[in-house]
Short mmCIF file of C-alpha atoms in Angstrom, two decimals:
data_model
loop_
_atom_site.label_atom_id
_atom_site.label_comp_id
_atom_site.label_asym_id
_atom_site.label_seq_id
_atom_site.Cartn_x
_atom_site.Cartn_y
_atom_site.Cartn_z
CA UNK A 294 88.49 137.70 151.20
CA UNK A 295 86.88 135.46 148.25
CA UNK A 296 90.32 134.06 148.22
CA UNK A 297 89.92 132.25 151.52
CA UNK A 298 86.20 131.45 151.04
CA UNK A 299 86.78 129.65 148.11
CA UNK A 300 90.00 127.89 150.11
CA UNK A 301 87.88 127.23 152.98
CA UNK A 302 84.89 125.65 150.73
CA UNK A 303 87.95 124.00 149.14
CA UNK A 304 88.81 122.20 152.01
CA UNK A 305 85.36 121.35 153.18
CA UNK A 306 84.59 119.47 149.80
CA UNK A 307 87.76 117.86 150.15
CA UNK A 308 87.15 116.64 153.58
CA UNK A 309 83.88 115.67 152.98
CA UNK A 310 85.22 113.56 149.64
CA UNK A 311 88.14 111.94 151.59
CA UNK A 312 85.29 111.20 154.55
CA UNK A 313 82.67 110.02 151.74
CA UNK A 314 85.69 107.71 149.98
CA UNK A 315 86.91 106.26 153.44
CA UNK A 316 83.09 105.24 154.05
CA UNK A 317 82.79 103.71 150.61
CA UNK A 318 86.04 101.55 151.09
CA UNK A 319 84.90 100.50 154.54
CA UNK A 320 81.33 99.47 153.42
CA UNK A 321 83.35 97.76 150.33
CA UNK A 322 85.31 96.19 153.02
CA UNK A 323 82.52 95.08 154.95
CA UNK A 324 80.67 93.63 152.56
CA UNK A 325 83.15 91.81 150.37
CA UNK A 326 84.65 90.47 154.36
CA UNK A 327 83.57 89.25 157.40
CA UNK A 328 87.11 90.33 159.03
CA UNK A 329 89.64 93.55 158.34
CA UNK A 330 92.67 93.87 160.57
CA UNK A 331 95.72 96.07 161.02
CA UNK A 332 98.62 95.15 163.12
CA UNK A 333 101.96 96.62 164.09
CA UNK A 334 105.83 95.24 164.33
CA UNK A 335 104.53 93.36 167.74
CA UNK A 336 101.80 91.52 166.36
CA UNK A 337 99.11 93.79 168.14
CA UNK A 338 95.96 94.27 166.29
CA UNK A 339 95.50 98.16 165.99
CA UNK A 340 92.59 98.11 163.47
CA UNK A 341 89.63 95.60 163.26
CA UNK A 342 86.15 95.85 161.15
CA UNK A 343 83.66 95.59 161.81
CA UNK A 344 82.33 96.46 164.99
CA UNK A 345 81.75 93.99 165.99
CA UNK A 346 83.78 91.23 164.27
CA UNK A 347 83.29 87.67 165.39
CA UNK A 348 80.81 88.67 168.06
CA UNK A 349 84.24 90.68 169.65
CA UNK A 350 84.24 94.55 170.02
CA UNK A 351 86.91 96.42 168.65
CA UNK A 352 87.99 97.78 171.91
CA UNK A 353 88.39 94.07 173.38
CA UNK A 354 90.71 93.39 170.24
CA UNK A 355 93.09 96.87 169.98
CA UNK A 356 96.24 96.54 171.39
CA UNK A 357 96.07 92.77 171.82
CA UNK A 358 97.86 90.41 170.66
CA UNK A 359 96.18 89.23 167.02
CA UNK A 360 97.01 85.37 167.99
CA UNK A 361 94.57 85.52 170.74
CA UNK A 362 91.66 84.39 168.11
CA UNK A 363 93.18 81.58 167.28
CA UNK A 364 91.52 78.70 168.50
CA UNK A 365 94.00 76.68 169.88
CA UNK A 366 96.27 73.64 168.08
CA UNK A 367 95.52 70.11 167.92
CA UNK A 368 97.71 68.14 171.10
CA UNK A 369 98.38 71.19 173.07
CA UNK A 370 100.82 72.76 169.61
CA UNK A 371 101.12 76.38 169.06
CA UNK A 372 98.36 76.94 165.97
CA UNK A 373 99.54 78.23 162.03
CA UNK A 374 99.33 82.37 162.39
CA UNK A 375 97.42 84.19 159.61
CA UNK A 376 98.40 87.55 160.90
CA UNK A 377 102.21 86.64 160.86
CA UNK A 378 102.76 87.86 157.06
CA UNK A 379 106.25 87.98 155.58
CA UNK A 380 104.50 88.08 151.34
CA UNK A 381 101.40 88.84 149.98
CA UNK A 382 99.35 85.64 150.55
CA UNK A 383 95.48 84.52 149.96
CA UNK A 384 93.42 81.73 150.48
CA UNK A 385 95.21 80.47 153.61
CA UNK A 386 92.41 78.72 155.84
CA UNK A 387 92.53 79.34 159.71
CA UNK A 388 90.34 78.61 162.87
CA UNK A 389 89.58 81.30 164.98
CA UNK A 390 87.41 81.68 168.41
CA UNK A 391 84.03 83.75 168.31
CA UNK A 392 83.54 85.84 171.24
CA UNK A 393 80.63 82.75 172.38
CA UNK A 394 83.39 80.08 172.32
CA UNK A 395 82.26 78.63 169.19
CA UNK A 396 85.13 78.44 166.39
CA UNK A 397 85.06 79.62 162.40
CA UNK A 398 86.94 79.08 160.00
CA UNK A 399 88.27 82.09 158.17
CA UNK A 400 89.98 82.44 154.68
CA UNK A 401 92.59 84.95 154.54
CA UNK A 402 94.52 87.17 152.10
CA UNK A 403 97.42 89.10 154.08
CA UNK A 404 100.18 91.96 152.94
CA UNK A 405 102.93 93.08 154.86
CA UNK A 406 103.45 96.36 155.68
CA UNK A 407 106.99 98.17 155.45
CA UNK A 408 108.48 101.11 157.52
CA UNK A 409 110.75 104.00 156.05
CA UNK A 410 113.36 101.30 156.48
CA UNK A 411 112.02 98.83 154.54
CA UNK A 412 111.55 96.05 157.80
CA UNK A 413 108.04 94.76 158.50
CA UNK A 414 106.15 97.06 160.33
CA UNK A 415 103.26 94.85 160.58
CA UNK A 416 101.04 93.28 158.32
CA UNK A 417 96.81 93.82 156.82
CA UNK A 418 94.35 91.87 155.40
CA UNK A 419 90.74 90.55 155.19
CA UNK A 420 89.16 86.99 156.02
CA UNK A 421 86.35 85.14 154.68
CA UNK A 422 83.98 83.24 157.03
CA UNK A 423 84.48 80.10 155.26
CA UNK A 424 83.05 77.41 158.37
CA UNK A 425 79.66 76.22 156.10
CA UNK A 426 82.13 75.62 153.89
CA UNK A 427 84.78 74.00 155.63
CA UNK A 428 81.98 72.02 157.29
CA UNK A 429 80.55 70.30 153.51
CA UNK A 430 84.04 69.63 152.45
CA UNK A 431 84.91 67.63 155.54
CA UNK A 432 81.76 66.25 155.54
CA UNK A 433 82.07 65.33 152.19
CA UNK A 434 85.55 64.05 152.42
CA UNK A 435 84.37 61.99 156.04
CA UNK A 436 81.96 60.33 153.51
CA UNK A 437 84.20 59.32 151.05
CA UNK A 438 86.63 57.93 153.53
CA UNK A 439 83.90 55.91 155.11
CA UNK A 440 82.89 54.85 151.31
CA UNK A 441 86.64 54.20 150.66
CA UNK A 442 86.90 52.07 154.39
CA UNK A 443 83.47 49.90 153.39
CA UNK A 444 84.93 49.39 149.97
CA UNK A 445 88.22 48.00 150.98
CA UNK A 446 86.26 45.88 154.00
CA UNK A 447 84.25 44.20 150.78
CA UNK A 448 87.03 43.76 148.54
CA UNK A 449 88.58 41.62 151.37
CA UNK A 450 85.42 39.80 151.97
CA UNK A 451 84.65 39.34 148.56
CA UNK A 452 87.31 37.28 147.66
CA UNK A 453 85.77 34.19 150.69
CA UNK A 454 83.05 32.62 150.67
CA UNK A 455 82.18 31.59 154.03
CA UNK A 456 81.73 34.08 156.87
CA UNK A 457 84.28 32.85 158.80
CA UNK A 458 86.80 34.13 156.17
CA UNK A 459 84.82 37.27 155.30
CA UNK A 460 85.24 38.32 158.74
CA UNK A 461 88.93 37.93 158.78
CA UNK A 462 89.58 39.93 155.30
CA UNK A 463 87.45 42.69 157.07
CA UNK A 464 89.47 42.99 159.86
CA UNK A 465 92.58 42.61 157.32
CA UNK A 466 91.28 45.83 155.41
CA UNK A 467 90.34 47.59 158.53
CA UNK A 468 94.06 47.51 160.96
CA UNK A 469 95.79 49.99 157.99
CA UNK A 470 92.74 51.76 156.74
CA UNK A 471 91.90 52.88 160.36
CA UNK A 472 95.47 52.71 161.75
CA UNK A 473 94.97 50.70 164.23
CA UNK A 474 97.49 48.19 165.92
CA UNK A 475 94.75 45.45 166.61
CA UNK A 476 91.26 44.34 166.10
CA UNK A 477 88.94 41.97 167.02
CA UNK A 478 85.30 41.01 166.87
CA UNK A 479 83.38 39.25 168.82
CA UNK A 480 80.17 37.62 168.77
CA UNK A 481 78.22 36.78 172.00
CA UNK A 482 76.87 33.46 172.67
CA UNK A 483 74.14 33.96 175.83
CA UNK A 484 76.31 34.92 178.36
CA UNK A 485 79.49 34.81 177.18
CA UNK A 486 81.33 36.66 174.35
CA UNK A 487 83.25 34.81 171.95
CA UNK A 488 86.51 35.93 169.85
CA UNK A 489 85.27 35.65 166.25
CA UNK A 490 88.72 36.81 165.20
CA UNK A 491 91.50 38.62 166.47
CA UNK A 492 94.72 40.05 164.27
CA UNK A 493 97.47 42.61 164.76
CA UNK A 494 99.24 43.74 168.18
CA UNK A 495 97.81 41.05 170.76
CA UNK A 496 95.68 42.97 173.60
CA UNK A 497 95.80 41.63 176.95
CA UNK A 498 92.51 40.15 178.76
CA UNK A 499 90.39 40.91 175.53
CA UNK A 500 87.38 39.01 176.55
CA UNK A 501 87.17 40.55 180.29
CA UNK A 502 87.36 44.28 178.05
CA UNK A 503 85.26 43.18 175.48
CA UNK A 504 82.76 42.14 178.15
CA UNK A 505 83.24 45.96 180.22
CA UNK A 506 82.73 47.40 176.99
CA UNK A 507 79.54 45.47 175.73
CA UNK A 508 77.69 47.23 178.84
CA UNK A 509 77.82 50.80 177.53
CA UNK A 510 78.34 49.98 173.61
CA UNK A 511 74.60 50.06 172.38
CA UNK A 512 74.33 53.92 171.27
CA UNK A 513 77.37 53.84 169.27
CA UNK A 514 81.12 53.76 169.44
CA UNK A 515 82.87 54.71 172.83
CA UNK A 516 86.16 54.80 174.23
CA UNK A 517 87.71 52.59 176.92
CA UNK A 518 91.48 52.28 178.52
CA UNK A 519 93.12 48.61 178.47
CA UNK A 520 95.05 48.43 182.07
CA UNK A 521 97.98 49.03 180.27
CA UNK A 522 96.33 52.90 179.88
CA UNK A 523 95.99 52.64 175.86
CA UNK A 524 92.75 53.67 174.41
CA UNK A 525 90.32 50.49 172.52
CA UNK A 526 87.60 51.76 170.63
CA UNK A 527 84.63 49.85 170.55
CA UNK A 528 81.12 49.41 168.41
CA UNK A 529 78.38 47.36 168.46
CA UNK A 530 78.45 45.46 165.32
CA UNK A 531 74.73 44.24 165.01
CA UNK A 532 71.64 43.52 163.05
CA UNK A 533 67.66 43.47 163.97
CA UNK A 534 67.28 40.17 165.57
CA UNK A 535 70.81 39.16 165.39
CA UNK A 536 73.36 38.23 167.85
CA UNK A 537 75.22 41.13 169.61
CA UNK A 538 78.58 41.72 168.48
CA UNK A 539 81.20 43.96 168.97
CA UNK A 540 83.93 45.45 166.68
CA UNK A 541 87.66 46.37 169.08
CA UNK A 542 90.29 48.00 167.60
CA UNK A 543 93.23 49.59 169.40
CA UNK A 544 96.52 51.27 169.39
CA UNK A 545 99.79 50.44 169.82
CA UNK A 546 100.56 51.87 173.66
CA UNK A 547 102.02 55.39 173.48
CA UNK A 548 99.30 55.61 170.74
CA UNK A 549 97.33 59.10 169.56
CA UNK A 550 93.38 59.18 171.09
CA UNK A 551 90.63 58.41 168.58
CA UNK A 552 89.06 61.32 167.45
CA UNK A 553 85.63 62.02 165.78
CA UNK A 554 85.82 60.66 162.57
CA UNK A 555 87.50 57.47 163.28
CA UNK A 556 84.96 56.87 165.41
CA UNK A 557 82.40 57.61 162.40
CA UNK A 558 84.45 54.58 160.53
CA UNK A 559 84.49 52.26 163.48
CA UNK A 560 80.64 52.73 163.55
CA UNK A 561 81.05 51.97 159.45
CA UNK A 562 83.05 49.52 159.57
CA UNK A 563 80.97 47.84 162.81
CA UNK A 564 77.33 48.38 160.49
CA UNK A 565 79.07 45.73 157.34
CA UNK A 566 80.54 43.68 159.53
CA UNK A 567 76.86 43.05 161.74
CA UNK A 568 76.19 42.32 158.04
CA UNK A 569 78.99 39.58 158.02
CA UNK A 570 77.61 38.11 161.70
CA UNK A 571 74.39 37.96 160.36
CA UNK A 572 74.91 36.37 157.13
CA UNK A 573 77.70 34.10 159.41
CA UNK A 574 74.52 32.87 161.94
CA UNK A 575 72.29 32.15 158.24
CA UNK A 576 75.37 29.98 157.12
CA UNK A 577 75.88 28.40 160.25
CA UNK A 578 72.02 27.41 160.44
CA UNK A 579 71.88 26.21 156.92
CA UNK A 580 74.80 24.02 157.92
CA UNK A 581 73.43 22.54 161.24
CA UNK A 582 70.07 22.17 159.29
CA UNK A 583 71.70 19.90 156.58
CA UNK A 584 73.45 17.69 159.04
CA UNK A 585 70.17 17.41 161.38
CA UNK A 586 67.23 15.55 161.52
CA UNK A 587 64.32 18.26 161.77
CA UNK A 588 62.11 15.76 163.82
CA UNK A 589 64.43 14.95 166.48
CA UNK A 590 67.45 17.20 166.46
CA UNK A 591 69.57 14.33 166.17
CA UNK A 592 72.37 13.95 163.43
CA UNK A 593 71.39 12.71 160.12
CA UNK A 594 72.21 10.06 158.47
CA UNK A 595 74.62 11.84 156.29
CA UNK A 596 76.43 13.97 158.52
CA UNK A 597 76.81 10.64 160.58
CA UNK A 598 78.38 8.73 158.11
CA UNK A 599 80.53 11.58 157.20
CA UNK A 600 81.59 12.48 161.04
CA UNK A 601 82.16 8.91 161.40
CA UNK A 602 84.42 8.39 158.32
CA UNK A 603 86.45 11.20 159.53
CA UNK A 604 87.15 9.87 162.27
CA UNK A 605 88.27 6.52 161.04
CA UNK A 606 91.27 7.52 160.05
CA UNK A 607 92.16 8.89 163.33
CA UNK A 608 91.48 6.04 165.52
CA UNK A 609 93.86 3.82 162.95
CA UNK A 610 96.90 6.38 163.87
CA UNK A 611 95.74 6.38 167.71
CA UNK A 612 95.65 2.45 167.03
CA UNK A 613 92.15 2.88 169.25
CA UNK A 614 88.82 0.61 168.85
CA UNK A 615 85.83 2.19 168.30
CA UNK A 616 81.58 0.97 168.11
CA UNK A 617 78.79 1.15 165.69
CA UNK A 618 75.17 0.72 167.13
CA UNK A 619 72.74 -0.03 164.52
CA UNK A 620 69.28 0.57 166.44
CA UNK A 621 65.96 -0.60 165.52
CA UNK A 622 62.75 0.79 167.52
CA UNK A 623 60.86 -2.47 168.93
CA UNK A 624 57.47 -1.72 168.55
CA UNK A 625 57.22 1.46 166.63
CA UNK A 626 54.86 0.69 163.97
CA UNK A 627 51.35 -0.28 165.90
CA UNK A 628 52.04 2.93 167.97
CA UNK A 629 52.54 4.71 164.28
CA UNK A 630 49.40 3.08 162.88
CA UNK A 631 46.86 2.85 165.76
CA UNK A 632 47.45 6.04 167.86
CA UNK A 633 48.53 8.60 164.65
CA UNK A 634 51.86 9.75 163.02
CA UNK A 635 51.39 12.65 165.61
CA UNK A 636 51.90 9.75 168.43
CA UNK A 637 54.90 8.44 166.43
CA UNK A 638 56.44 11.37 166.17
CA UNK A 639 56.40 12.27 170.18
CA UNK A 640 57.62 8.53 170.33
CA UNK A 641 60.68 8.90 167.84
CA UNK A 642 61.76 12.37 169.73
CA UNK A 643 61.40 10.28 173.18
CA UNK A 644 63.45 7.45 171.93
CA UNK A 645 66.22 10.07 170.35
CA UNK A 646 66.33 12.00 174.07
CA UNK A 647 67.38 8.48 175.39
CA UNK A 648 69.76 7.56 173.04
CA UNK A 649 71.19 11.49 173.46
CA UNK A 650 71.10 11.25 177.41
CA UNK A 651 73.10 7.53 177.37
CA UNK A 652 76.13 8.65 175.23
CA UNK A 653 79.27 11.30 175.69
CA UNK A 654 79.97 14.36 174.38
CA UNK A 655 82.07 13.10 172.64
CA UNK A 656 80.45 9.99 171.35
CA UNK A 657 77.48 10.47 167.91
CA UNK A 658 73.56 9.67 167.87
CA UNK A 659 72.10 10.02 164.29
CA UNK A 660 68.23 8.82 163.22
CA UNK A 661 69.52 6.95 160.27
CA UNK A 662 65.56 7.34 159.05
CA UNK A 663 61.75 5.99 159.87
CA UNK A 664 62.91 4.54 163.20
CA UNK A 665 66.26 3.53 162.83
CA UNK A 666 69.00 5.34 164.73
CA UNK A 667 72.64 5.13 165.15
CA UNK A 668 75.44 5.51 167.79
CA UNK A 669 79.14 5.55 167.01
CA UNK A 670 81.08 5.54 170.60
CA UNK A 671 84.98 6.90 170.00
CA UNK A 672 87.42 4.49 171.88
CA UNK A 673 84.98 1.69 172.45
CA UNK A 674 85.70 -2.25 172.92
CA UNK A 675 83.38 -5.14 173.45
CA UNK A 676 83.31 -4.58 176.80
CA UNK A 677 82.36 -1.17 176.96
CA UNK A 678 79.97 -1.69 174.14
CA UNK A 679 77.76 -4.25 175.61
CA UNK A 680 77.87 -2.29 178.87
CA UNK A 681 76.14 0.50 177.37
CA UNK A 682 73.66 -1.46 175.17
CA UNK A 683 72.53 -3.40 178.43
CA UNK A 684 72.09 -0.05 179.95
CA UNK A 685 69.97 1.44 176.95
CA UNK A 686 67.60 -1.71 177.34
CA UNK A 687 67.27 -1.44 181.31
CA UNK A 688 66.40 2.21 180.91
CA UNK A 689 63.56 1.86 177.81
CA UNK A 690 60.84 0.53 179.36
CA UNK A 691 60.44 3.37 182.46
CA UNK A 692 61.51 6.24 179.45
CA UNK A 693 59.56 5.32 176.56
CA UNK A 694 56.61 4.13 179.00
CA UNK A 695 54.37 7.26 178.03
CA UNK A 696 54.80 6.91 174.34
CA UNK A 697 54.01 3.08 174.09
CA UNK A 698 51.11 1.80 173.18
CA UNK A 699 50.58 -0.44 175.94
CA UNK A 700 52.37 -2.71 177.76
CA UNK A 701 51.79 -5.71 176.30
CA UNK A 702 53.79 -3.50 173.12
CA UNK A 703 56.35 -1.50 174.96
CA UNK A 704 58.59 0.46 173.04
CA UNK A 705 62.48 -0.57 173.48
CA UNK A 706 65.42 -1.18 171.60
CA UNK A 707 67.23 -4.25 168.85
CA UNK A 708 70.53 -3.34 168.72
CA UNK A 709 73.12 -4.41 166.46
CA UNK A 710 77.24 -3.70 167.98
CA UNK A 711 79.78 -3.46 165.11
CA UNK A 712 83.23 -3.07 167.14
CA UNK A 713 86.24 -1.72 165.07
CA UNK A 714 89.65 -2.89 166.70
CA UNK A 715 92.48 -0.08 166.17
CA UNK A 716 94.03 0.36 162.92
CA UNK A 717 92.33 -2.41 161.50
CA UNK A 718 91.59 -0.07 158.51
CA UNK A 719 87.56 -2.05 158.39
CA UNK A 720 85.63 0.16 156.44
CA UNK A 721 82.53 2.26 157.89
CA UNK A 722 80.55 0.33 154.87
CA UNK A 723 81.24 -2.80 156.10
CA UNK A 724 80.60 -1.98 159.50
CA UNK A 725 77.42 -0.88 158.52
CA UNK A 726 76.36 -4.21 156.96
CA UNK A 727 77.77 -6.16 160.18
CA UNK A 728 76.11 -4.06 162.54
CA UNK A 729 72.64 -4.61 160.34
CA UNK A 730 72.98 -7.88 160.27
CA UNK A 731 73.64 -8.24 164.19
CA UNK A 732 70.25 -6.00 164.82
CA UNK A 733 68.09 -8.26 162.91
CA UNK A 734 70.03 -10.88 165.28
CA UNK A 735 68.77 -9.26 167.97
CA UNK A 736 65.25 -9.06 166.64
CA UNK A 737 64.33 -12.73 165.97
CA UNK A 738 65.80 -13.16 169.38
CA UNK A 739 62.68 -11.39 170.56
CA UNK A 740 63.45 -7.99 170.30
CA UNK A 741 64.43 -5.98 173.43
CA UNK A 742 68.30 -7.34 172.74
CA UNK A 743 71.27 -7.06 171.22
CA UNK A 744 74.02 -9.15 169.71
CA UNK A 745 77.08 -8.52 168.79
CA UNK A 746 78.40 -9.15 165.27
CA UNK A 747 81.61 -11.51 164.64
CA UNK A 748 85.22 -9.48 163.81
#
């Protein structure tokens, strides 16, 4: 009778130690994971801590398939299987979906299990809710690529010194950094956008995309399709106060979508290279302001004489003439001395907005200085030249009217013509000195003239 007492108190403790030991594994379990699971030969899950686990309750989970967490593969590809485990393994990194729909990354370690015939029977383990982590290091590694992208952008620019050619080494660095087929950017110009640069794959109707594109690119980089159904990624490349630009780059066609973080590098890329445009609209200012006359917004005398020398040498291979107006204002100085420099300012801008209005596009008006200007007319002979000189006098009087000082002392025009024939190879410094001389012709012949200087 004491015999099976002591067996039956024997049994109790026991249970109660195996009961107390289970609980002390599972809490160990618990604790040290955020998933345990158990599955068969099939792939079924027939055990899974804790209760919940993922937001999931057991009883959703037993008997299903263990590959239903994963959260599915990148294009549509079955995902990698953590529960599939032929050898011990740990550490191997997996995405799984949360009962809410969100996704975690899990770390796991894995065994196989063996039947009495030594096949798989299934297969254990634990994972590790690893997603802050996962989240830094691709952070992290986002932010170096982006370092490593701006980096090679400014090694390429560094190595030009005008914009123009930083621009182009950024887009250099950026078609294999990126991998993309083609980029451009593109600056726009009131209401037009202008290619800035374009390299790689050619994309078809750029400027009608670009121009679609710049509508919804202000909050960041987007996606658009090119008719021919290939994605272009876009972003506004920009500074406060600059110019709107726009970055493009784009795949070859049959080419993978953008995903997140190239679009984090396009916007990047896009911030340095709004640097670029910027520092490109500074250069491009300093330049017109050393070739310009502040007062008048005419050419000065440098740039003139430069422009004009350059074109020298092409007229001699076209064999084409070409003229050289020296221009003297008639009357410039009592307006100057009796109404104010204020007065001769307003008349110097007046007479520059005549000389601007009477010539082509094509054709150059410089203030030489004080109130001496210029003209240089591309492809002009005698004929033509005296034509338009006769014109500038006829139209003084009405146009500088308002600016004169009376009209005893209107304001007009001596004008000295230097004509060039083709390939005569004259010099623009002797031209010069011909065309001077001729003007003060034309002044002792009472101003309000010119006269033509002698081949």
């Amino acid at each position: 009778m004491d015999t099976g007492i002591e067996a039956g108190s024997m049994q109790a403790v026991l249970r109660d130690a195996l009961l107390d030991s289970r609980q002390r594994w599972r809490d160990l379990v618990e604790m040290a994971a955020d998933l345990a699971w158990e599955t068969d030969a099939e792939g079924r899950l027939t055990f899974v801590a804790p209760d919940p686990a993922l937001g999931w309750r057991a009883a959703e989970l037993l008997g299903q398939p263990a590959e239903v967490l994963l959260a599915p593969g990148d294009g549509g590809a079955p995902p990698f299987s953590p529960f599939r485990v032929e050898r011990q393994r740990r550490g191997v990194r997996a995405w799984l979906r949360r009962a809410d729909g969100s996704l975690a990354c899990m770390s796991f370690a894995g065994v196989p299990l063996f039947g009495p015939d030594g096949q798989i029977a299934g297969a254990r383990g634990v994972a590790r809710d690893v997603t802050e982590e996962e989240e830094r290091n691709a952070a992290l590694a986002a932010a170096l690529r982006r370092e490593a992208l701006t980096d090679a952008v400014l090694e390429e620019a560094r190595a030009e010194v005008l914009a123009d050619g930083m621009l182009a080494g950024a887009a250099r660095a950026l078609l294999p950094a990126i991998g993309a087929a083609g980029v451009a950017v593109l600056r726009r110009s009131g209401a037009e956008l202008i290619p800035l640069v374009t390299l790689g794959d050619s994309l078809p109707g750029l400027v009608a995309l670009a121009a679609r594109a710049a509508k919804g690119a202000s909050a960041g980089p987007r996606v658009i399709l090119c008719p021919e159904g290939r994605p272009v990624l876009v972003a506004p490349a920009r500074q406060p106060g600059q110019a709107e630009g726009l970055l493009l780059l784009w795949r070859a066609p049959g080419g993978r979508a953008w995903d997140e973080e190239e679009h984090a590098l396009a916007r990047a890329a896009a911030d340095v290279i709004g640097i670029m445009l910027a520092h490109q609209a500074l250069q491009a200012e300093m330049f017109r302001q050393a070739r310009t006359d502040p007062l008048t917004g005419l050419m000065n005398r440098r740039a003139f004489l430069e422009e004009v020398s350059r074109r020298l040498d092409r007229l001699d291979r076209e064999r084409r003439p070409g003229a050289l107006f020296y221009i003297d204002l008639d009357n410039f100085k009592p307006v100057n001395d009796r109404l104010g420099h204020e007065a001769g300012d307003a008349a110097l801008r007046a007479a520059a907005e005549l000389l601007r209005g009477a010539v082509r596009p094509t054709d150059l008006v410089a203030r030489l200085g004080g109130d001496e200007f210029a003209i240089w007319l591309d492809g002009a002979d005698e004929t033509i030249a005296a034509r338009r000189a006769e014109r500038l006098l006829a139209d003084a009087p009405l146009a500088l009217a308002h600016v004169s000082l009376d009209a005893s002392q209107p304001l007009s025009f001596s004008i000295g013509i230097a004509v060039r024939a083709g390939s005569s190879g004259e010099g623009l410094s002797h031209m010069i000195v011909r065309a001077d001389t001729a003007m003060y012709a034309a002044k002792r012949a009472g101003k309000s003239a010119w006269s033509l200087a002698p081949a």
